[in-house]
Amino acid sequence: MDLGLYYYTIQPEGDGAIPSGYSYNGIACYVSGSMNAATKPLYRWYHANRGGHHFYTTDPTGELAPRDGYKYELEACYVWLQGNPKQRPLHRWFHNKFGHFYTLGDTDFPNTLNYIYEKEACYVYDKQEPGTIALHRWFRATLDS
């Protein structure tokens, strides 16, 4: 894991990530390909004045994002609020300078890089399952990384 900004999208070509200076960082996890009775939207929020931070939450009101200056962008994908034996929690971490980072577990060790653990954001799959699609992670180094 590198210090910088992270961006997540179901669009393999990056959904505008490349013109914004992001490089492909791999598949973060697998999410639902559509909304259904068991899934909820994962909403994407954006903060232009904080270097382009993105924030993802299942809360349609954005948690504290609007109060902190984030603007709603779109439904990034669909996820589960309750897991099953094949799913894993998607953990949300926060760094004051670089924003949020999402990971399936402690393999990325964000806490060693001054990230603070916030919560389990939702449930996802770590392997492709029927009806799922990849959630791609993109990375952009910043001048102050």
JSON list of C-alpha atoms in Angstrom, two decimals:
[
{"chain": "A", "resi": 1, "resn": "MET", "atom": "CA", "xyz": [0.00, 0.00, 0.00]},
{"chain": "A", "resi": 2, "resn": "ASP", "atom": "CA", "xyz": [1.27, 3.44, -0.92]},
{"chain": "A", "resi": 3, "resn": "LEU", "atom": "CA", "xyz": [0.38, 6.79, 0.59]},
{"chain": "A", "resi": 4, "resn": "GLY", "atom": "CA", "xyz": [-1.81, 8.88, -1.67]},
{"chain": "A", "resi": 5, "resn": "LEU", "atom": "CA", "xyz": [-5.41, 9.01, -2.86]},
{"chain": "A", "resi": 6, "resn": "TYR", "atom": "CA", "xyz": [-7.51, 5.95, -3.68]},
{"chain": "A", "resi": 7, "resn": "TYR", "atom": "CA", "xyz": [-10.50, 5.79, -5.99]},
{"chain": "A", "resi": 8, "resn": "TYR", "atom": "CA", "xyz": [-12.90, 2.87, -6.51]},
{"chain": "A", "resi": 9, "resn": "THR", "atom": "CA", "xyz": [-15.10, 2.15, -9.52]},
{"chain": "A", "resi": 10, "resn": "ILE", "atom": "CA", "xyz": [-16.78, -0.77, -11.26]},
{"chain": "A", "resi": 11, "resn": "GLN", "atom": "CA", "xyz": [-15.64, 0.69, -14.59]},
{"chain": "A", "resi": 12, "resn": "PRO", "atom": "CA", "xyz": [-12.54, -1.26, -15.73]},
{"chain": "A", "resi": 13, "resn": "GLU", "atom": "CA", "xyz": [-11.28, 1.77, -17.70]},
{"chain": "A", "resi": 14, "resn": "GLY", "atom": "CA", "xyz": [-11.35, 3.89, -14.56]},
{"chain": "A", "resi": 15, "resn": "ASP", "atom": "CA", "xyz": [-14.39, 6.14, -14.99]},
{"chain": "A", "resi": 16, "resn": "GLY", "atom": "CA", "xyz": [-12.21, 9.26, -15.46]},
{"chain": "A", "resi": 17, "resn": "ALA", "atom": "CA", "xyz": [-9.37, 8.05, -13.22]},
{"chain": "A", "resi": 18, "resn": "ILE", "atom": "CA", "xyz": [-6.60, 8.23, -15.83]},
{"chain": "A", "resi": 19, "resn": "PRO", "atom": "CA", "xyz": [-7.13, 11.91, -16.84]},
{"chain": "A", "resi": 20, "resn": "SER", "atom": "CA", "xyz": [-7.19, 12.71, -13.11]},
{"chain": "A", "resi": 21, "resn": "GLY", "atom": "CA", "xyz": [-3.72, 11.19, -12.65]},
{"chain": "A", "resi": 22, "resn": "TYR", "atom": "CA", "xyz": [-4.67, 7.81, -11.17]},
{"chain": "A", "resi": 23, "resn": "SER", "atom": "CA", "xyz": [-2.94, 4.51, -11.98]},
{"chain": "A", "resi": 24, "resn": "TYR", "atom": "CA", "xyz": [-4.60, 1.14, -11.85]},
{"chain": "A", "resi": 25, "resn": "ASN", "atom": "CA", "xyz": [-4.05, -0.60, -8.49]},
{"chain": "A", "resi": 26, "resn": "GLY", "atom": "CA", "xyz": [-5.97, -3.87, -9.00]},
{"chain": "A", "resi": 27, "resn": "ILE", "atom": "CA", "xyz": [-9.28, -5.36, -7.99]},
{"chain": "A", "resi": 28, "resn": "ALA", "atom": "CA", "xyz": [-10.28, -4.39, -4.46]},
{"chain": "A", "resi": 29, "resn": "CYS", "atom": "CA", "xyz": [-13.17, -6.88, -4.22]},
{"chain": "A", "resi": 30, "resn": "TYR", "atom": "CA", "xyz": [-16.30, -8.10, -5.97]},
{"chain": "A", "resi": 31, "resn": "VAL", "atom": "CA", "xyz": [-19.68, -6.42, -5.55]},
{"chain": "A", "resi": 32, "resn": "SER", "atom": "CA", "xyz": [-23.19, -7.04, -6.81]},
{"chain": "A", "resi": 33, "resn": "GLY", "atom": "CA", "xyz": [-23.78, -6.34, -10.48]},
{"chain": "A", "resi": 34, "resn": "SER", "atom": "CA", "xyz": [-27.26, -5.02, -9.76]},
{"chain": "A", "resi": 35, "resn": "MET", "atom": "CA", "xyz": [-29.58, -3.77, -7.07]},
{"chain": "A", "resi": 36, "resn": "ASN", "atom": "CA", "xyz": [-31.73, -6.49, -5.50]},
{"chain": "A", "resi": 37, "resn": "ALA", "atom": "CA", "xyz": [-33.55, -7.20, -2.24]},
{"chain": "A", "resi": 38, "resn": "ALA", "atom": "CA", "xyz": [-30.31, -8.18, -0.47]},
{"chain": "A", "resi": 39, "resn": "THR", "atom": "CA", "xyz": [-28.11, -5.28, -1.64]},
{"chain": "A", "resi": 40, "resn": "LYS", "atom": "CA", "xyz": [-27.82, -1.58, -0.93]},
{"chain": "A", "resi": 41, "resn": "PRO", "atom": "CA", "xyz": [-26.10, 1.17, -2.92]},
{"chain": "A", "resi": 42, "resn": "LEU", "atom": "CA", "xyz": [-22.58, 2.19, -1.97]},
{"chain": "A", "resi": 43, "resn": "TYR", "atom": "CA", "xyz": [-22.72, 5.95, -2.49]},
{"chain": "A", "resi": 44, "resn": "ARG", "atom": "CA", "xyz": [-19.69, 7.89, -3.72]},
{"chain": "A", "resi": 45, "resn": "TRP", "atom": "CA", "xyz": [-18.97, 11.39, -2.39]},
{"chain": "A", "resi": 46, "resn": "TYR", "atom": "CA", "xyz": [-16.24, 13.77, -3.60]},
{"chain": "A", "resi": 47, "resn": "HIS", "atom": "CA", "xyz": [-14.35, 16.62, -1.96]},
{"chain": "A", "resi": 48, "resn": "ALA", "atom": "CA", "xyz": [-12.67, 18.89, -4.54]},
{"chain": "A", "resi": 49, "resn": "ASN", "atom": "CA", "xyz": [-10.99, 21.14, -1.96]},
{"chain": "A", "resi": 50, "resn": "ARG", "atom": "CA", "xyz": [-9.23, 18.27, -0.16]},
{"chain": "A", "resi": 51, "resn": "GLY", "atom": "CA", "xyz": [-7.15, 17.18, -3.12]},
{"chain": "A", "resi": 52, "resn": "GLY", "atom": "CA", "xyz": [-9.90, 15.08, -4.65]},
{"chain": "A", "resi": 53, "resn": "HIS", "atom": "CA", "xyz": [-10.75, 12.77, -1.75]},
{"chain": "A", "resi": 54, "resn": "HIS", "atom": "CA", "xyz": [-13.50, 10.24, -2.40]},
{"chain": "A", "resi": 55, "resn": "PHE", "atom": "CA", "xyz": [-15.69, 8.79, 0.33]},
{"chain": "A", "resi": 56, "resn": "TYR", "atom": "CA", "xyz": [-17.92, 5.71, 0.06]},
{"chain": "A", "resi": 57, "resn": "THR", "atom": "CA", "xyz": [-20.80, 4.83, 2.37]},
{"chain": "A", "resi": 58, "resn": "THR", "atom": "CA", "xyz": [-24.05, 2.86, 2.38]},
{"chain": "A", "resi": 59, "resn": "ASP", "atom": "CA", "xyz": [-25.71, 5.76, 4.20]},
{"chain": "A", "resi": 60, "resn": "PRO", "atom": "CA", "xyz": [-27.77, 7.74, 1.65]},
{"chain": "A", "resi": 61, "resn": "THR", "atom": "CA", "xyz": [-27.29, 10.92, 3.69]},
{"chain": "A", "resi": 62, "resn": "GLY", "atom": "CA", "xyz": [-23.49, 10.53, 3.49]},
{"chain": "A", "resi": 63, "resn": "GLU", "atom": "CA", "xyz": [-22.82, 10.26, 7.23]},
{"chain": "A", "resi": 64, "resn": "LEU", "atom": "CA", "xyz": [-20.71, 13.37, 7.97]},
{"chain": "A", "resi": 65, "resn": "ALA", "atom": "CA", "xyz": [-19.64, 13.88, 4.34]},
{"chain": "A", "resi": 66, "resn": "PRO", "atom": "CA", "xyz": [-21.97, 16.81, 3.53]},
{"chain": "A", "resi": 67, "resn": "ARG", "atom": "CA", "xyz": [-21.01, 18.61, 6.76]},
{"chain": "A", "resi": 68, "resn": "ASP", "atom": "CA", "xyz": [-17.32, 18.13, 5.89]},
{"chain": "A", "resi": 69, "resn": "GLY", "atom": "CA", "xyz": [-17.72, 19.61, 2.39]},
{"chain": "A", "resi": 70, "resn": "TYR", "atom": "CA", "xyz": [-18.15, 16.45, 0.31]},
{"chain": "A", "resi": 71, "resn": "LYS", "atom": "CA", "xyz": [-20.59, 16.52, -2.62]},
{"chain": "A", "resi": 72, "resn": "TYR", "atom": "CA", "xyz": [-22.65, 13.52, -3.67]},
{"chain": "A", "resi": 73, "resn": "GLU", "atom": "CA", "xyz": [-21.57, 11.96, -6.99]},
{"chain": "A", "resi": 74, "resn": "LEU", "atom": "CA", "xyz": [-23.38, 8.69, -7.64]},
{"chain": "A", "resi": 75, "resn": "GLU", "atom": "CA", "xyz": [-24.17, 5.12, -6.62]},
{"chain": "A", "resi": 76, "resn": "ALA", "atom": "CA", "xyz": [-20.76, 3.50, -7.09]},
{"chain": "A", "resi": 77, "resn": "CYS", "atom": "CA", "xyz": [-21.99, -0.09, -6.84]},
{"chain": "A", "resi": 78, "resn": "TYR", "atom": "CA", "xyz": [-24.19, -2.40, -4.79]},
{"chain": "A", "resi": 79, "resn": "VAL", "atom": "CA", "xyz": [-23.06, -4.21, -1.64]},
{"chain": "A", "resi": 80, "resn": "TRP", "atom": "CA", "xyz": [-24.46, -6.23, 1.23]},
{"chain": "A", "resi": 81, "resn": "LEU", "atom": "CA", "xyz": [-25.07, -4.94, 4.76]},
{"chain": "A", "resi": 82, "resn": "GLN", "atom": "CA", "xyz": [-25.17, -8.46, 6.19]},
{"chain": "A", "resi": 83, "resn": "GLY", "atom": "CA", "xyz": [-22.63, -11.06, 5.16]},
{"chain": "A", "resi": 84, "resn": "ASN", "atom": "CA", "xyz": [-22.82, -14.73, 4.38]},
{"chain": "A", "resi": 85, "resn": "PRO", "atom": "CA", "xyz": [-20.12, -17.38, 4.90]},
{"chain": "A", "resi": 86, "resn": "LYS", "atom": "CA", "xyz": [-18.52, -16.65, 1.50]},
{"chain": "A", "resi": 87, "resn": "GLN", "atom": "CA", "xyz": [-18.37, -12.88, 2.01]},
{"chain": "A", "resi": 88, "resn": "ARG", "atom": "CA", "xyz": [-15.90, -10.71, 3.86]},
{"chain": "A", "resi": 89, "resn": "PRO", "atom": "CA", "xyz": [-16.26, -7.31, 5.48]},
{"chain": "A", "resi": 90, "resn": "LEU", "atom": "CA", "xyz": [-14.91, -4.33, 3.57]},
{"chain": "A", "resi": 91, "resn": "HIS", "atom": "CA", "xyz": [-13.04, -2.30, 6.20]},
{"chain": "A", "resi": 92, "resn": "ARG", "atom": "CA", "xyz": [-12.93, 1.50, 6.07]},
{"chain": "A", "resi": 93, "resn": "TRP", "atom": "CA", "xyz": [-9.78, 3.33, 7.21]},
{"chain": "A", "resi": 94, "resn": "PHE", "atom": "CA", "xyz": [-9.12, 7.08, 7.37]},
{"chain": "A", "resi": 95, "resn": "HIS", "atom": "CA", "xyz": [-5.96, 9.18, 7.02]},
{"chain": "A", "resi": 96, "resn": "ASN", "atom": "CA", "xyz": [-6.26, 12.90, 7.75]},
{"chain": "A", "resi": 97, "resn": "LYS", "atom": "CA", "xyz": [-4.15, 13.86, 4.73]},
{"chain": "A", "resi": 98, "resn": "PHE", "atom": "CA", "xyz": [-5.12, 11.17, 2.20]},
{"chain": "A", "resi": 99, "resn": "GLY", "atom": "CA", "xyz": [-8.73, 10.39, 3.01]},
{"chain": "A", "resi": 100, "resn": "HIS", "atom": "CA", "xyz": [-10.28, 6.94, 3.05]},
{"chain": "A", "resi": 101, "resn": "PHE", "atom": "CA", "xyz": [-8.89, 3.52, 2.13]},
{"chain": "A", "resi": 102, "resn": "TYR", "atom": "CA", "xyz": [-10.98, 0.36, 1.87]},
{"chain": "A", "resi": 103, "resn": "THR", "atom": "CA", "xyz": [-9.60, -3.14, 2.31]},
{"chain": "A", "resi": 104, "resn": "LEU", "atom": "CA", "xyz": [-10.76, -6.70, 2.93]},
{"chain": "A", "resi": 105, "resn": "GLY", "atom": "CA", "xyz": [-8.46, -7.25, 5.85]},
{"chain": "A", "resi": 106, "resn": "ASP", "atom": "CA", "xyz": [-5.21, -6.51, 7.55]},
{"chain": "A", "resi": 107, "resn": "THR", "atom": "CA", "xyz": [-3.03, -7.64, 4.62]},
{"chain": "A", "resi": 108, "resn": "ASP", "atom": "CA", "xyz": [-2.56, -4.01, 3.57]},
{"chain": "A", "resi": 109, "resn": "PHE", "atom": "CA", "xyz": [-1.60, -2.91, 7.09]},
{"chain": "A", "resi": 110, "resn": "PRO", "atom": "CA", "xyz": [-2.92, 0.66, 6.72]},
{"chain": "A", "resi": 111, "resn": "ASN", "atom": "CA", "xyz": [-2.63, 1.18, 10.48]},
{"chain": "A", "resi": 112, "resn": "THR", "atom": "CA", "xyz": [1.18, 1.17, 10.13]},
{"chain": "A", "resi": 113, "resn": "LEU", "atom": "CA", "xyz": [0.86, 4.20, 7.84]},
{"chain": "A", "resi": 114, "resn": "ASN", "atom": "CA", "xyz": [-1.12, 6.34, 10.30]},
{"chain": "A", "resi": 115, "resn": "TYR", "atom": "CA", "xyz": [-4.54, 5.31, 9.05]},
{"chain": "A", "resi": 116, "resn": "ILE", "atom": "CA", "xyz": [-7.26, 5.09, 11.71]},
{"chain": "A", "resi": 117, "resn": "TYR", "atom": "CA", "xyz": [-9.72, 2.23, 11.57]},
{"chain": "A", "resi": 118, "resn": "GLU", "atom": "CA", "xyz": [-13.31, 3.48, 11.26]},
{"chain": "A", "resi": 119, "resn": "LYS", "atom": "CA", "xyz": [-15.61, 0.50, 10.70]},
{"chain": "A", "resi": 120, "resn": "GLU", "atom": "CA", "xyz": [-16.84, -2.34, 8.53]},
{"chain": "A", "resi": 121, "resn": "ALA", "atom": "CA", "xyz": [-18.35, -0.46, 5.61]},
{"chain": "A", "resi": 122, "resn": "CYS", "atom": "CA", "xyz": [-20.27, -3.40, 4.12]},
{"chain": "A", "resi": 123, "resn": "TYR", "atom": "CA", "xyz": [-19.83, -6.98, 2.92]},
{"chain": "A", "resi": 124, "resn": "VAL", "atom": "CA", "xyz": [-18.34, -8.06, -0.39]},
{"chain": "A", "resi": 125, "resn": "TYR", "atom": "CA", "xyz": [-16.66, -11.06, -2.01]},
{"chain": "A", "resi": 126, "resn": "ASP", "atom": "CA", "xyz": [-12.93, -11.57, -2.34]},
{"chain": "A", "resi": 127, "resn": "LYS", "atom": "CA", "xyz": [-13.43, -13.90, -5.36]},
{"chain": "A", "resi": 128, "resn": "GLN", "atom": "CA", "xyz": [-15.70, -13.67, -8.38]},
{"chain": "A", "resi": 129, "resn": "GLU", "atom": "CA", "xyz": [-19.10, -15.25, -7.66]},
{"chain": "A", "resi": 130, "resn": "PRO", "atom": "CA", "xyz": [-22.15, -15.49, -9.91]},
{"chain": "A", "resi": 131, "resn": "GLY", "atom": "CA", "xyz": [-23.83, -12.09, -10.20]},
{"chain": "A", "resi": 132, "resn": "THR", "atom": "CA", "xyz": [-20.78, -10.14, -9.01]},
{"chain": "A", "resi": 133, "resn": "ILE", "atom": "CA", "xyz": [-18.50, -7.67, -10.77]},
{"chain": "A", "resi": 134, "resn": "ALA", "atom": "CA", "xyz": [-15.07, -6.31, -9.91]},
{"chain": "A", "resi": 135, "resn": "LEU", "atom": "CA", "xyz": [-14.65, -3.14, -7.88]},
{"chain": "A", "resi": 136, "resn": "HIS", "atom": "CA", "xyz": [-11.41, -1.66, -9.25]},
{"chain": "A", "resi": 137, "resn": "ARG", "atom": "CA", "xyz": [-9.02, 0.36, -7.10]},
{"chain": "A", "resi": 138, "resn": "TRP", "atom": "CA", "xyz": [-7.04, 3.24, -8.58]},
{"chain": "A", "resi": 139, "resn": "PHE", "atom": "CA", "xyz": [-4.18, 5.14, -6.90]},
{"chain": "A", "resi": 140, "resn": "ARG", "atom": "CA", "xyz": [-2.81, 8.67, -7.27]},
{"chain": "A", "resi": 141, "resn": "ALA", "atom": "CA", "xyz": [0.34, 9.78, -5.53]},
{"chain": "A", "resi": 142, "resn": "THR", "atom": "CA", "xyz": [0.23, 13.27, -4.12]},
{"chain": "A", "resi": 143, "resn": "LEU", "atom": "CA", "xyz": [3.04, 15.80, -3.88]},
{"chain": "A", "resi": 144, "resn": "ASP", "atom": "CA", "xyz": [3.01, 15.53, -0.09]},
{"chain": "A", "resi": 145, "resn": "SER", "atom": "CA", "xyz": [2.96, 11.70, 0.15]}
]
